[in-house]
Structures are given as structure tokens and as C-alpha cells.
PDB file of C-alpha atoms and ligand atoms in Angstrom:
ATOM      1  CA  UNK A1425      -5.981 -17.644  44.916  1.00 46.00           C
ATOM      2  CA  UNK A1426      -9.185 -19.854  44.775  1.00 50.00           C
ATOM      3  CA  UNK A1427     -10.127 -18.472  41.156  1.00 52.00           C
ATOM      4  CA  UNK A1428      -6.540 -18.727  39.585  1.00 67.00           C
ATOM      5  CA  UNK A1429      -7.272 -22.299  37.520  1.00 72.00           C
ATOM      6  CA  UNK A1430     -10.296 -20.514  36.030  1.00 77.00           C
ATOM      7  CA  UNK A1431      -8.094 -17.387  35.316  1.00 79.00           C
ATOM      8  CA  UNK A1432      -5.504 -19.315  34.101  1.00 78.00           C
ATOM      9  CA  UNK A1433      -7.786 -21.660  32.060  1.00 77.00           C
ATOM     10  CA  UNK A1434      -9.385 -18.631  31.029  1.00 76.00           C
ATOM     11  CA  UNK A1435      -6.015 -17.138  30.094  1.00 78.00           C
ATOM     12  CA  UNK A1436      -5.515 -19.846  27.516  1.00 73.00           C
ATOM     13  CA  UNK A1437      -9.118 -19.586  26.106  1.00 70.00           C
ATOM     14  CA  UNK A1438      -8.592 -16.099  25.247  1.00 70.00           C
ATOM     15  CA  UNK A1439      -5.144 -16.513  23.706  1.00 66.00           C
ATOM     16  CA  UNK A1440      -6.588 -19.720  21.179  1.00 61.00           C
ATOM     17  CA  UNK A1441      -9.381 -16.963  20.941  1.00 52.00           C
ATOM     18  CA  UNK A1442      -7.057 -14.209  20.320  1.00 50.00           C
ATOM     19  CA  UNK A1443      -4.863 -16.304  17.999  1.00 45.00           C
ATOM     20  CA  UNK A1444      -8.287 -17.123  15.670  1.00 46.00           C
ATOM     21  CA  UNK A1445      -9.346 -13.890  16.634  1.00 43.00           C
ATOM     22  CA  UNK A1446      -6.230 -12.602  15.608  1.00 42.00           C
ATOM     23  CA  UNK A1447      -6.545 -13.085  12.023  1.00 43.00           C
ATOM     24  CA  UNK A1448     -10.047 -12.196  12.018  1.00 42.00           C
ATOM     25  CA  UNK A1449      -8.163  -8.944  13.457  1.00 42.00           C
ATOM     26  CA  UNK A1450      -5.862  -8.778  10.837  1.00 40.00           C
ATOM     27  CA  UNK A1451      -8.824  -8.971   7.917  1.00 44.00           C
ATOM     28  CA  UNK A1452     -10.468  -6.211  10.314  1.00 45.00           C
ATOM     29  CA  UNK A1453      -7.651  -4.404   9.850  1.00 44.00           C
ATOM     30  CA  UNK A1454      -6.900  -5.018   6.215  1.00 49.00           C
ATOM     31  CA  UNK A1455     -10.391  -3.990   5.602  1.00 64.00           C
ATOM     32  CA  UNK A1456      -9.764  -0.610   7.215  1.00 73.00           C
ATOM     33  CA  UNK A1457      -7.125   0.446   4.818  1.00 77.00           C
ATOM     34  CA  UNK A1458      -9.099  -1.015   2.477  1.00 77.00           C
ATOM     35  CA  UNK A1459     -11.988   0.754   3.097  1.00 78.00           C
ATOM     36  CA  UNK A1460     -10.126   4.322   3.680  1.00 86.00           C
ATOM     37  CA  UNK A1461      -8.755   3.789   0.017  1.00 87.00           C
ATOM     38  CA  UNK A1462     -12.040   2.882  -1.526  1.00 85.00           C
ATOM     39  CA  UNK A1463     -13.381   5.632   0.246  1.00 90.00           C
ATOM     40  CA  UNK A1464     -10.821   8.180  -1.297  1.00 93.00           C
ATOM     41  CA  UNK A1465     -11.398   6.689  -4.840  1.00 92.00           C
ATOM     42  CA  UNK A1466     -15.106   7.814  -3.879  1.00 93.00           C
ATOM     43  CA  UNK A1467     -13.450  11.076  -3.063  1.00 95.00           C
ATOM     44  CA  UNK A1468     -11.649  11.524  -6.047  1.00 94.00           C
ATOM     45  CA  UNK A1469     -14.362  10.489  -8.116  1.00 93.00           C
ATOM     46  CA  UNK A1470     -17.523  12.714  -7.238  1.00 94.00           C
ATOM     47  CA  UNK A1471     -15.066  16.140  -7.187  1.00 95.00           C
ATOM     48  CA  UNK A1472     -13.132  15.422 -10.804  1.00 94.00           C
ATOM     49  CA  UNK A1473     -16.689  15.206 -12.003  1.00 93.00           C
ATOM     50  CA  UNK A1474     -17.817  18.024  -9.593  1.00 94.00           C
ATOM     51  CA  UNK A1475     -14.640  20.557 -10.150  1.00 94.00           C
ATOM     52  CA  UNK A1476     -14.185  19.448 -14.046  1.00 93.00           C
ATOM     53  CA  UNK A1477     -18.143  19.587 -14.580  1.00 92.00           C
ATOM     54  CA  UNK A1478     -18.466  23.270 -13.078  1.00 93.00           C
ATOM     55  CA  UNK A1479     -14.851  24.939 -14.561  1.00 92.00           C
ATOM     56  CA  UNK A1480     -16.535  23.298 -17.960  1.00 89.00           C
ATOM     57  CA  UNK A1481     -19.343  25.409 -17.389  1.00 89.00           C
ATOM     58  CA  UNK A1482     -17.172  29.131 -16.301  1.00 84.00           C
ATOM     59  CA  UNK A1483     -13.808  28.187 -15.383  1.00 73.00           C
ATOM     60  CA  UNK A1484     -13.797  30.643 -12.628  1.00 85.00           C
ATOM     61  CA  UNK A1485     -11.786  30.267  -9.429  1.00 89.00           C
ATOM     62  CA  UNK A1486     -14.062  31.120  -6.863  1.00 92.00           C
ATOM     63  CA  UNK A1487     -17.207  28.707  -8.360  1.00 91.00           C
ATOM     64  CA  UNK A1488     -15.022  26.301  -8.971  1.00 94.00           C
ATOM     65  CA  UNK A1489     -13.641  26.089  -5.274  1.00 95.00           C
ATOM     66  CA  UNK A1490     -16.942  26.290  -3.899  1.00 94.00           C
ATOM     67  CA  UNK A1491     -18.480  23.839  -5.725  1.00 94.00           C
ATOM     68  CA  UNK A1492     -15.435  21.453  -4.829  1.00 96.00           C
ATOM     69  CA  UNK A1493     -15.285  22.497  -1.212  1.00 97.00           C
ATOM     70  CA  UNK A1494     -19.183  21.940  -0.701  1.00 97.00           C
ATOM     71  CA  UNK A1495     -19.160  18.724  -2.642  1.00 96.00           C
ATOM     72  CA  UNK A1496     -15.753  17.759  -0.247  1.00 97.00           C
ATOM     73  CA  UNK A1497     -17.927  18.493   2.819  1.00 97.00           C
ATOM     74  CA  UNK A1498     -21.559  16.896   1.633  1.00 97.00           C
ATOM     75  CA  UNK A1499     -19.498  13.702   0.492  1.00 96.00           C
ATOM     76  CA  UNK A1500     -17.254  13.112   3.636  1.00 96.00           C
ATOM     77  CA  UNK A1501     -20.345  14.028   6.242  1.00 96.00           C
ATOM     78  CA  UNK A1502     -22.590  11.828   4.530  1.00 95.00           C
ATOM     79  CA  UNK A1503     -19.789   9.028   4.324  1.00 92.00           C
ATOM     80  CA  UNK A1504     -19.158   9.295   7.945  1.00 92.00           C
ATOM     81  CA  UNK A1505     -23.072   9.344   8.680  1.00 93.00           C
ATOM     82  CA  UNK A1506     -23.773   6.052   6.714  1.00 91.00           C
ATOM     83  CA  UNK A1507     -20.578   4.182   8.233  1.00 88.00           C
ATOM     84  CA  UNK A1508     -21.750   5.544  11.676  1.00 89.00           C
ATOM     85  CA  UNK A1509     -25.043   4.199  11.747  1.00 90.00           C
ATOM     86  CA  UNK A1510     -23.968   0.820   9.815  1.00 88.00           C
ATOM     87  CA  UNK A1511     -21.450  -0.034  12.787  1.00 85.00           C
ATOM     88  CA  UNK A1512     -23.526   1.093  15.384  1.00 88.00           C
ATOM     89  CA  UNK A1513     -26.361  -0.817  14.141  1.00 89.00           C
ATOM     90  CA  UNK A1514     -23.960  -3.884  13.833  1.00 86.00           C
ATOM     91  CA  UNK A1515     -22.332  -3.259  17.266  1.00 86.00           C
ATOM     92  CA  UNK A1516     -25.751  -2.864  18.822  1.00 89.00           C
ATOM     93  CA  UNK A1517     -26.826  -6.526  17.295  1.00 89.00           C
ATOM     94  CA  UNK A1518     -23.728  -8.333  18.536  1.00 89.00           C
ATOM     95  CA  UNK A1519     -24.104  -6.469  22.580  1.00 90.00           C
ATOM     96  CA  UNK A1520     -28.040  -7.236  22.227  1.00 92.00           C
ATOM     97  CA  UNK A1521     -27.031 -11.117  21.289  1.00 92.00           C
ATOM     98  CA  UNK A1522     -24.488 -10.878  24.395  1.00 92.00           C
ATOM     99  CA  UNK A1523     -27.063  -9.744  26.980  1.00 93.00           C
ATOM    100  CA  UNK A1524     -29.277 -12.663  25.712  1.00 94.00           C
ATOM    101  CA  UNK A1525     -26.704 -15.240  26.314  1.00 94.00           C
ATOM    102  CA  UNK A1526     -25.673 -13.279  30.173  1.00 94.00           C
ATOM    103  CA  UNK A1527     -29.362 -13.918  30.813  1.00 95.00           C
ATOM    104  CA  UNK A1528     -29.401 -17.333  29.733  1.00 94.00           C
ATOM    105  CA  UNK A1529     -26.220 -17.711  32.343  1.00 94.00           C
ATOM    106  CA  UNK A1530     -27.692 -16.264  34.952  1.00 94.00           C
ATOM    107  CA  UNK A1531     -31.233 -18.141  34.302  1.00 95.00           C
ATOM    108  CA  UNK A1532     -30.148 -21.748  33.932  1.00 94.00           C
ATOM    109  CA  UNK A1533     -26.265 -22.097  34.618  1.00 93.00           C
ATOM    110  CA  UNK A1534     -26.336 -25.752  34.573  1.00 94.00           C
ATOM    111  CA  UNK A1535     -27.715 -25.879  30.984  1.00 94.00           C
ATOM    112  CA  UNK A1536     -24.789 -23.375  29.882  1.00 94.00           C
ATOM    113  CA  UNK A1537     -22.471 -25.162  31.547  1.00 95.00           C
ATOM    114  CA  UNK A1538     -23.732 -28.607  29.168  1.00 95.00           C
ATOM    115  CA  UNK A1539     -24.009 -26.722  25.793  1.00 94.00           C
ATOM    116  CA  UNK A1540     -20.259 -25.556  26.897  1.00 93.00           C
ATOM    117  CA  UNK A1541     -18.822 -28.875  27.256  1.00 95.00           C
ATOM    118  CA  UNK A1542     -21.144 -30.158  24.010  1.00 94.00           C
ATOM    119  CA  UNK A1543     -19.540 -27.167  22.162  1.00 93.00           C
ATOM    120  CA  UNK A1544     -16.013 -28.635  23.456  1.00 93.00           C
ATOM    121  CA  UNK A1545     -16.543 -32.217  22.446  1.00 94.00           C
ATOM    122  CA  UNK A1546     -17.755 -30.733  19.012  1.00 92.00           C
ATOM    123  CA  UNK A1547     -14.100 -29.640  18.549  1.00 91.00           C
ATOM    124  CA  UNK A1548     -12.605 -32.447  19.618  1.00 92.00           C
ATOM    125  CA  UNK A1549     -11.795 -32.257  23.219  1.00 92.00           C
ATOM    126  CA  UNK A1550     -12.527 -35.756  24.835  1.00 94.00           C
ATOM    127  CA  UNK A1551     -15.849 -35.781  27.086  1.00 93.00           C
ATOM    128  CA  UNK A1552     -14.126 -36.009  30.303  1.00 94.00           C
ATOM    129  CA  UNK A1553     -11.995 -33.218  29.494  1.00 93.00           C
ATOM    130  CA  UNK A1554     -14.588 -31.061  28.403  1.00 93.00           C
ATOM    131  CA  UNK A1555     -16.880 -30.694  31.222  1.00 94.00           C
ATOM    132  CA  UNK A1556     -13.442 -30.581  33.282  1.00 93.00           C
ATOM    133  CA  UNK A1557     -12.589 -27.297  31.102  1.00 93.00           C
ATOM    134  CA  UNK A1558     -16.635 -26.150  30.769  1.00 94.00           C
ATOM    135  CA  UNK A1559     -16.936 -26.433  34.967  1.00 94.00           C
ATOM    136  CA  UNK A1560     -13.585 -24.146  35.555  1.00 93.00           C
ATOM    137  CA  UNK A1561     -14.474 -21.550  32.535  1.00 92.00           C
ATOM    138  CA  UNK A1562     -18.468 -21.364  34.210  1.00 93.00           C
ATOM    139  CA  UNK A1563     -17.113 -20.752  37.943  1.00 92.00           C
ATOM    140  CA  UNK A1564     -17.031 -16.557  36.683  1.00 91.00           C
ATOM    141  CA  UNK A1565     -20.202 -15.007  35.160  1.00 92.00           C
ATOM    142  CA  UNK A1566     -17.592 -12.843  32.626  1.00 92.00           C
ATOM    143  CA  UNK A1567     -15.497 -15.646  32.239  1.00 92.00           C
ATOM    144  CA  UNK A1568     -18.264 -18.002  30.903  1.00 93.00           C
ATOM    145  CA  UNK A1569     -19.930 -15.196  29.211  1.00 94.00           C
ATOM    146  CA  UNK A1570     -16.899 -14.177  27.132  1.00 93.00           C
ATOM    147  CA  UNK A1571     -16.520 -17.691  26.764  1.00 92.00           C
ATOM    148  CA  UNK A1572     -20.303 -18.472  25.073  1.00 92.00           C
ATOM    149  CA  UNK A1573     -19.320 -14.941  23.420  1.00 92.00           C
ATOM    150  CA  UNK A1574     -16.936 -16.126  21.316  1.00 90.00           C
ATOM    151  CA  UNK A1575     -17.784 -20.168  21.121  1.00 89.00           C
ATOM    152  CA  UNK A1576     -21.360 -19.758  20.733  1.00 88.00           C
ATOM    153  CA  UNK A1577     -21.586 -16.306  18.896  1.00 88.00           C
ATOM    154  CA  UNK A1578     -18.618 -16.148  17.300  1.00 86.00           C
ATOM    155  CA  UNK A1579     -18.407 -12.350  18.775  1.00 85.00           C
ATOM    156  CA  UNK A1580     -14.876 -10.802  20.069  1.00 83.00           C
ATOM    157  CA  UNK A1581     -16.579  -8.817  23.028  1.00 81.00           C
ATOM    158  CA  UNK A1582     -13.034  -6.561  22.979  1.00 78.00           C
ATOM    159  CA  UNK A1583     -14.119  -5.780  19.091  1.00 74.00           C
ATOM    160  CA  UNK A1584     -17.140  -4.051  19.869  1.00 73.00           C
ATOM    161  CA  UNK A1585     -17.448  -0.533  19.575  1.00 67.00           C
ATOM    162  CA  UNK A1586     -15.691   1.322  17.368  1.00 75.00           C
ATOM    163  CA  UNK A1587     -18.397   3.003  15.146  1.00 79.00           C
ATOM    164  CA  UNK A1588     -16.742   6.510  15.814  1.00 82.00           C
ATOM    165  CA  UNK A1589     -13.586   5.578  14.951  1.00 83.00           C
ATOM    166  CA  UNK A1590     -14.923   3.977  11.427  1.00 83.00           C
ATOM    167  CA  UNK A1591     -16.780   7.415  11.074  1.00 88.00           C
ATOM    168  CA  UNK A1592     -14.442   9.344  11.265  1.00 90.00           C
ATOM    169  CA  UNK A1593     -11.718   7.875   9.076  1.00 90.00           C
ATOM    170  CA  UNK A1594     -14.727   7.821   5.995  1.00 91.00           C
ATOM    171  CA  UNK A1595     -14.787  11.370   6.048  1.00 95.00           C
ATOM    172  CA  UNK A1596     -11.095  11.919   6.554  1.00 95.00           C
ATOM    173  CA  UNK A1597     -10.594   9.152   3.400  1.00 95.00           C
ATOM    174  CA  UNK A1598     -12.888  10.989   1.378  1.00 96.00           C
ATOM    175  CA  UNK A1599     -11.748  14.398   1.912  1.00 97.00           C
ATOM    176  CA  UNK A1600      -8.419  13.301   0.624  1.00 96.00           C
ATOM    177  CA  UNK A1601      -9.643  11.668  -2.269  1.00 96.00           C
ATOM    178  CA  UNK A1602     -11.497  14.905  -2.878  1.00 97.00           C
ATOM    179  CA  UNK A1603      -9.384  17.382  -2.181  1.00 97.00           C
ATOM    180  CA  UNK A1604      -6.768  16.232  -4.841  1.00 96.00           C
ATOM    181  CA  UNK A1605      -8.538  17.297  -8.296  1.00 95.00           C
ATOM    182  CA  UNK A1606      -9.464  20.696  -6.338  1.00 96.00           C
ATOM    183  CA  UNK A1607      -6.098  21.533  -5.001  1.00 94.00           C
ATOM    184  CA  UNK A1608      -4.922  23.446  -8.472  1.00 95.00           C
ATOM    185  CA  UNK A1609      -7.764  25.688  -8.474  1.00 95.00           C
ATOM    186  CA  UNK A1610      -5.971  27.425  -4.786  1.00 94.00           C
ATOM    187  CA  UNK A1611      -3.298  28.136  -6.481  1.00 93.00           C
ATOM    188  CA  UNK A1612      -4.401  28.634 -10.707  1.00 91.00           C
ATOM    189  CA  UNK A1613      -7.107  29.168 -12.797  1.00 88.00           C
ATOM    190  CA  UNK A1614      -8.682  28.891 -16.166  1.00 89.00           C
ATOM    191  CA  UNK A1615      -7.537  26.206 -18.755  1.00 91.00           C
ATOM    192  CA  UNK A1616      -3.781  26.196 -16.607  1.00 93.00           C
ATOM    193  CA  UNK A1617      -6.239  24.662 -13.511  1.00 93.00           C
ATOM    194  CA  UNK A1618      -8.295  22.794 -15.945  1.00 93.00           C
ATOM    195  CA  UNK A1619      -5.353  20.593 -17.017  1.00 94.00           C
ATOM    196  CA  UNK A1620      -4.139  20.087 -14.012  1.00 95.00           C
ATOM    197  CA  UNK A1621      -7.291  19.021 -12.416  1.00 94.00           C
ATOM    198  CA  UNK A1622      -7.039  16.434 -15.013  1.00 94.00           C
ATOM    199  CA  UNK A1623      -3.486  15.444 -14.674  1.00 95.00           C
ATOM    200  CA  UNK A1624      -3.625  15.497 -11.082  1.00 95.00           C
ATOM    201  CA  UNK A1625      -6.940  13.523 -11.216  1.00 94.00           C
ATOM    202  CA  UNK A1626      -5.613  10.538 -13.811  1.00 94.00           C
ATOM    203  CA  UNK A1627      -2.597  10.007 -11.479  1.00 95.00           C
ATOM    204  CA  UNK A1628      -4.503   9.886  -8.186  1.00 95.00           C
ATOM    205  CA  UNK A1629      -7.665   7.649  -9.937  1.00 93.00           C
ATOM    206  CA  UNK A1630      -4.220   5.154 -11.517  1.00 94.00           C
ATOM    207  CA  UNK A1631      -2.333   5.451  -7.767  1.00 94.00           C
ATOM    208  CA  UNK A1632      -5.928   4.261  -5.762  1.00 91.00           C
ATOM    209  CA  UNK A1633      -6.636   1.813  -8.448  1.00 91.00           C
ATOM    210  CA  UNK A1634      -3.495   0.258  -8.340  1.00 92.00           C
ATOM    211  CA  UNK A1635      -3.796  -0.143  -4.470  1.00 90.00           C
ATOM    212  CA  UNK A1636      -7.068  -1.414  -4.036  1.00 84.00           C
ATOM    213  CA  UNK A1637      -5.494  -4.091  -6.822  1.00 86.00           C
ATOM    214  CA  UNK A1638      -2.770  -4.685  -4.726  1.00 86.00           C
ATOM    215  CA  UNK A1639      -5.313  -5.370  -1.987  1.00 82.00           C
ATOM    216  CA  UNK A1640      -8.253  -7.179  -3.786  1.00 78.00           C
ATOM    217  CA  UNK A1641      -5.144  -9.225  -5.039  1.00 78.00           C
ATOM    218  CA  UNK A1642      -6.903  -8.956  -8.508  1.00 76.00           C
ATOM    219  CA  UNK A1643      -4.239  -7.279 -10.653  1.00 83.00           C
ATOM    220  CA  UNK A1644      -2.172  -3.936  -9.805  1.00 88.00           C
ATOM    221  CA  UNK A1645      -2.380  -2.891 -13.913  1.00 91.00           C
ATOM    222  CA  UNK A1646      -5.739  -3.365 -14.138  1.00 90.00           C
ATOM    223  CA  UNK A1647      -7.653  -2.245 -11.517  1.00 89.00           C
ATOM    224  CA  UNK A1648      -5.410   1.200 -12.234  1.00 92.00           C
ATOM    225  CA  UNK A1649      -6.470   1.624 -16.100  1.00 92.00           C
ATOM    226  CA  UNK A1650     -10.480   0.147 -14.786  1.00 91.00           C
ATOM    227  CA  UNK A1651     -10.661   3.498 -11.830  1.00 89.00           C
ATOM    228  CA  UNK A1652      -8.258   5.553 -15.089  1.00 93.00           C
ATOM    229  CA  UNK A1653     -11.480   4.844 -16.647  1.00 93.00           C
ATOM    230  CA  UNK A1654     -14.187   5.635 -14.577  1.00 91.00           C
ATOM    231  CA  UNK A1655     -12.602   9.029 -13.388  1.00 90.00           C
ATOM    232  CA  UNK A1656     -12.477   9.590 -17.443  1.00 92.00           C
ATOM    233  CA  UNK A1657     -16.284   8.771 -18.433  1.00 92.00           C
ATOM    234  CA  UNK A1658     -17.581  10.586 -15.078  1.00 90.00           C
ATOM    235  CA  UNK A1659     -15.147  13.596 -16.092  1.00 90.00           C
ATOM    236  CA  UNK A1660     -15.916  13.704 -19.346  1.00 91.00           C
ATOM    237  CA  UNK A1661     -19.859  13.562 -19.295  1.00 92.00           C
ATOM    238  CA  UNK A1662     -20.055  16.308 -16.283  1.00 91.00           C
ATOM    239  CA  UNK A1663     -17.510  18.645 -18.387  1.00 90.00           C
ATOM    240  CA  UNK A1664     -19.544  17.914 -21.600  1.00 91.00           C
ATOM    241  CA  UNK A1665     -23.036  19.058 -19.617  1.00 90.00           C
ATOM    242  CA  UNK A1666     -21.379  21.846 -18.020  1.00 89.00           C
ATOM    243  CA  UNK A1667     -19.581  23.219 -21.402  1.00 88.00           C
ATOM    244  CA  UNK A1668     -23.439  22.759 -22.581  1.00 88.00           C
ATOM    245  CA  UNK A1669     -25.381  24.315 -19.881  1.00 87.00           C
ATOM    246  CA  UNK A1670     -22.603  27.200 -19.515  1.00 81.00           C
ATOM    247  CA  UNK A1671     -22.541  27.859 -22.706  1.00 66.00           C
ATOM    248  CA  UNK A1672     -26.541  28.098 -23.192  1.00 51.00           C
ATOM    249  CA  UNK A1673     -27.310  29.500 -20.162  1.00 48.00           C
ATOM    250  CA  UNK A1674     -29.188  32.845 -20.091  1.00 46.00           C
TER     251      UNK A1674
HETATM  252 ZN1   ZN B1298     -24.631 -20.206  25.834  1.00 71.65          ZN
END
């Protein structure tokens, strides 16, 4: 085949690409996890205030599980809405920046092909080499595009798109996150769900803070005991004005 040195050329591009890539991958995919757990710790936070602030005003079941059930849903839909439009906004940046530079291909290949082999001799590849490698990888429109992708832009092409996905797993991380402190109240009530709102709360708000110190790298201990406290002052003030405005309410 006529076009196998550019495929094969191209081959090796991609895998140097994929292997640079590749970690950018991996912190793309440590920021996933560590985004679901942050977005749990959200979770947990808003509905031990929410749950613990309205049983503080009338520790009845059924207002305490709606309030935590509509404060579940408003959290994780408006989580999923704001990471929606963030990494669609993102993704529609990096494809606008990618039809600029198919344009530029199509306008003035011979210039492309130059800034190609300038971009190779900026890393080191000997002159004669580099146009050698910048004529092959310009013979295909995709293959020099990807190419000027990832050189000149810095962009993964293969990475874009995914703004569903990231939507989707915010409101699934919050909902956990929220569900926790509410969870007691389906099965008790009173100052028997109270407590273990609280318990179940403290261990959650110690287990997330502990991981997202495992993953900031900044201290397991203390990143527990800093979202311990947190979940404690939010808590505390919400059950403080609910005890108030239950108690003083007409
Ligand atoms: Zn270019």
C-alpha cells in the first residue's frame, strides 16, 4: 500500500503521543475518582446540615426524608448541570481550535507542512529528518491534523467528548454522599435517627476525608479530622437554627 509509511509513521506518532498522552490519561483519570469523592463529600455535607438542621427543628420522619430527598435531588441535578456545561464548554473550545488548524491545512499545506518540521527540530529531531517525518505525516489531511492536534495544540482529539459521562457521575457521586446521613431516617426516627445521622455522618465525612488525603497526597489523618470538622460546624449551626426556629415557630 502507497500510504503504509505514513500509516506506519503515523502509528509511531500516536503511540509517543499516547505514551505522553498516557499519563495525561492517567491524571484524567485520577481526577475522576477524585472528583466523584469530592463530589460525595459535597453530598454528605449539604444533607447532614439539611437532615440534622430540619429533625432539629421536629424530628419527624416524613419532613425529615423529604427535606433530605429534595435536597439529594436539587444537589446532584445541579452538580451534573454545572459539570455538563463546564466540559461541554471546554470540549467545544478544543474542536473549535481543531477546525481552525483543518482550515489552515487545507488553506496553505505547504506552510503546515514547515511549522511541522520547525515543531520537530524544536524537539530535537535533526533538520533533515524532520521535514523527512513532517512530508510523510502531511501526505493524509487526518493524519497531519491529528498530528498539529496534539504538537501544536496540545489536544488528544480521542479525549474529546465526554461531558455526559462527567455529568452523570456528579450526580451519582453526590447522591451517595447524600444519601448516607438520610439513610437512618427509612428505617428510625426521633432522637434513635438523630444519633445515627450523626454517627453515620462523622464516619462517612472521616472515610472521604481520609481519601481525598490519600489522593491530594497531603496527609490521610488530617484531611479526615479537617472534613470531621466541617461536617461538625455545618451540623451544628443548621441543628442550632432549626432547634431555634422549631421551637419558636407559631
Ligand atoms: Zn498547524
Amino acid at each position: 500500500m502507497s500510504a503504509s509509511p505514513t500509516r506506519n509513521l503515523w502509528d509511531t506518532v500516536r503511540r509517543t503521543g499516547r505514551a505522553r498522552g498516557g499519563s495525561r490519561h492517567r491524571d484524567v483519570q485520577g481526577s475522576a475518582p477524585r472528583a466523584a469523592v469530592l463530589g460525595a463529600g459535597d453530598g454528605l455535607l449539604t444533607n447532614v446540615s439539611l437532615v440534622l438542621g430540619v429533625a432539629g427543628a421536629s424530628a419527624s420522619g416524613p419532613a425529615v426524608r423529604l427535606a433530605g430527598v429534595a435536597g439529594l435531588l436539587a444537589g446532584a441535578f445541579s452538580m451534573a448541570a454545572g459539570e455538563l456545561v463546564s466540559v461541554r464548554a471546554h470540549d467545544e473550545l478544543m474542536r473549535r481550535e481543531i477546525d481552525v488548524e483543518a482550515e489552515e491545512l487545507r488553506t496553505d499545506p505547504e506552510e503546515e507542512q514547515r511549522e511541522l518540521a520547525a515543531m520537530y527540530r524544536a524537539r530535537g529531531v535533526p533538520a533533515d529528518d524532520a521535514n523527512t517525518v513532517a512530508r510523510i505525516l502531511s501526505a493524509e489531511h487526518a493524519i497531519a491534523l491529528d498530528t498539529h492536534a496534539r504538537l501544536e495544540l496540545g489536544i488528544d482529539p480521542d479525549a474529546v467528548g465526554s461531558a455526559g459521562a462527567a455529568g452523570v457521575t456528579s450526580f451519582f457521586a453526590f447522591a451517595i454522599g447524600a444519601i448516607l446521613p438520610l439513610f437512618p431516617w427509612f428505617f428510625l426516627s426521633g432522637v434513635g435517627a438523630i444519633v445515627a445521622s450523626i454517627v453515620v455522618g462523622a464516619l462517612a465525612a472521616c472515610a472521604l476525608g481520609a481519601t481525598i488525603g490519600a489522593f491530594t497526597g497531603r496527609g490521610v489523618g488530617r484531611t479526615a479530622l479537617r472534613q470531621l470538622a466541617a461536617a461538625t460546624v455545618a451540623a451544628g449551626v443548621t441543628f442550632a437554627v432549626g432547634t431555634l426556629l422549631g421551637t419558636h415557630a407559631p
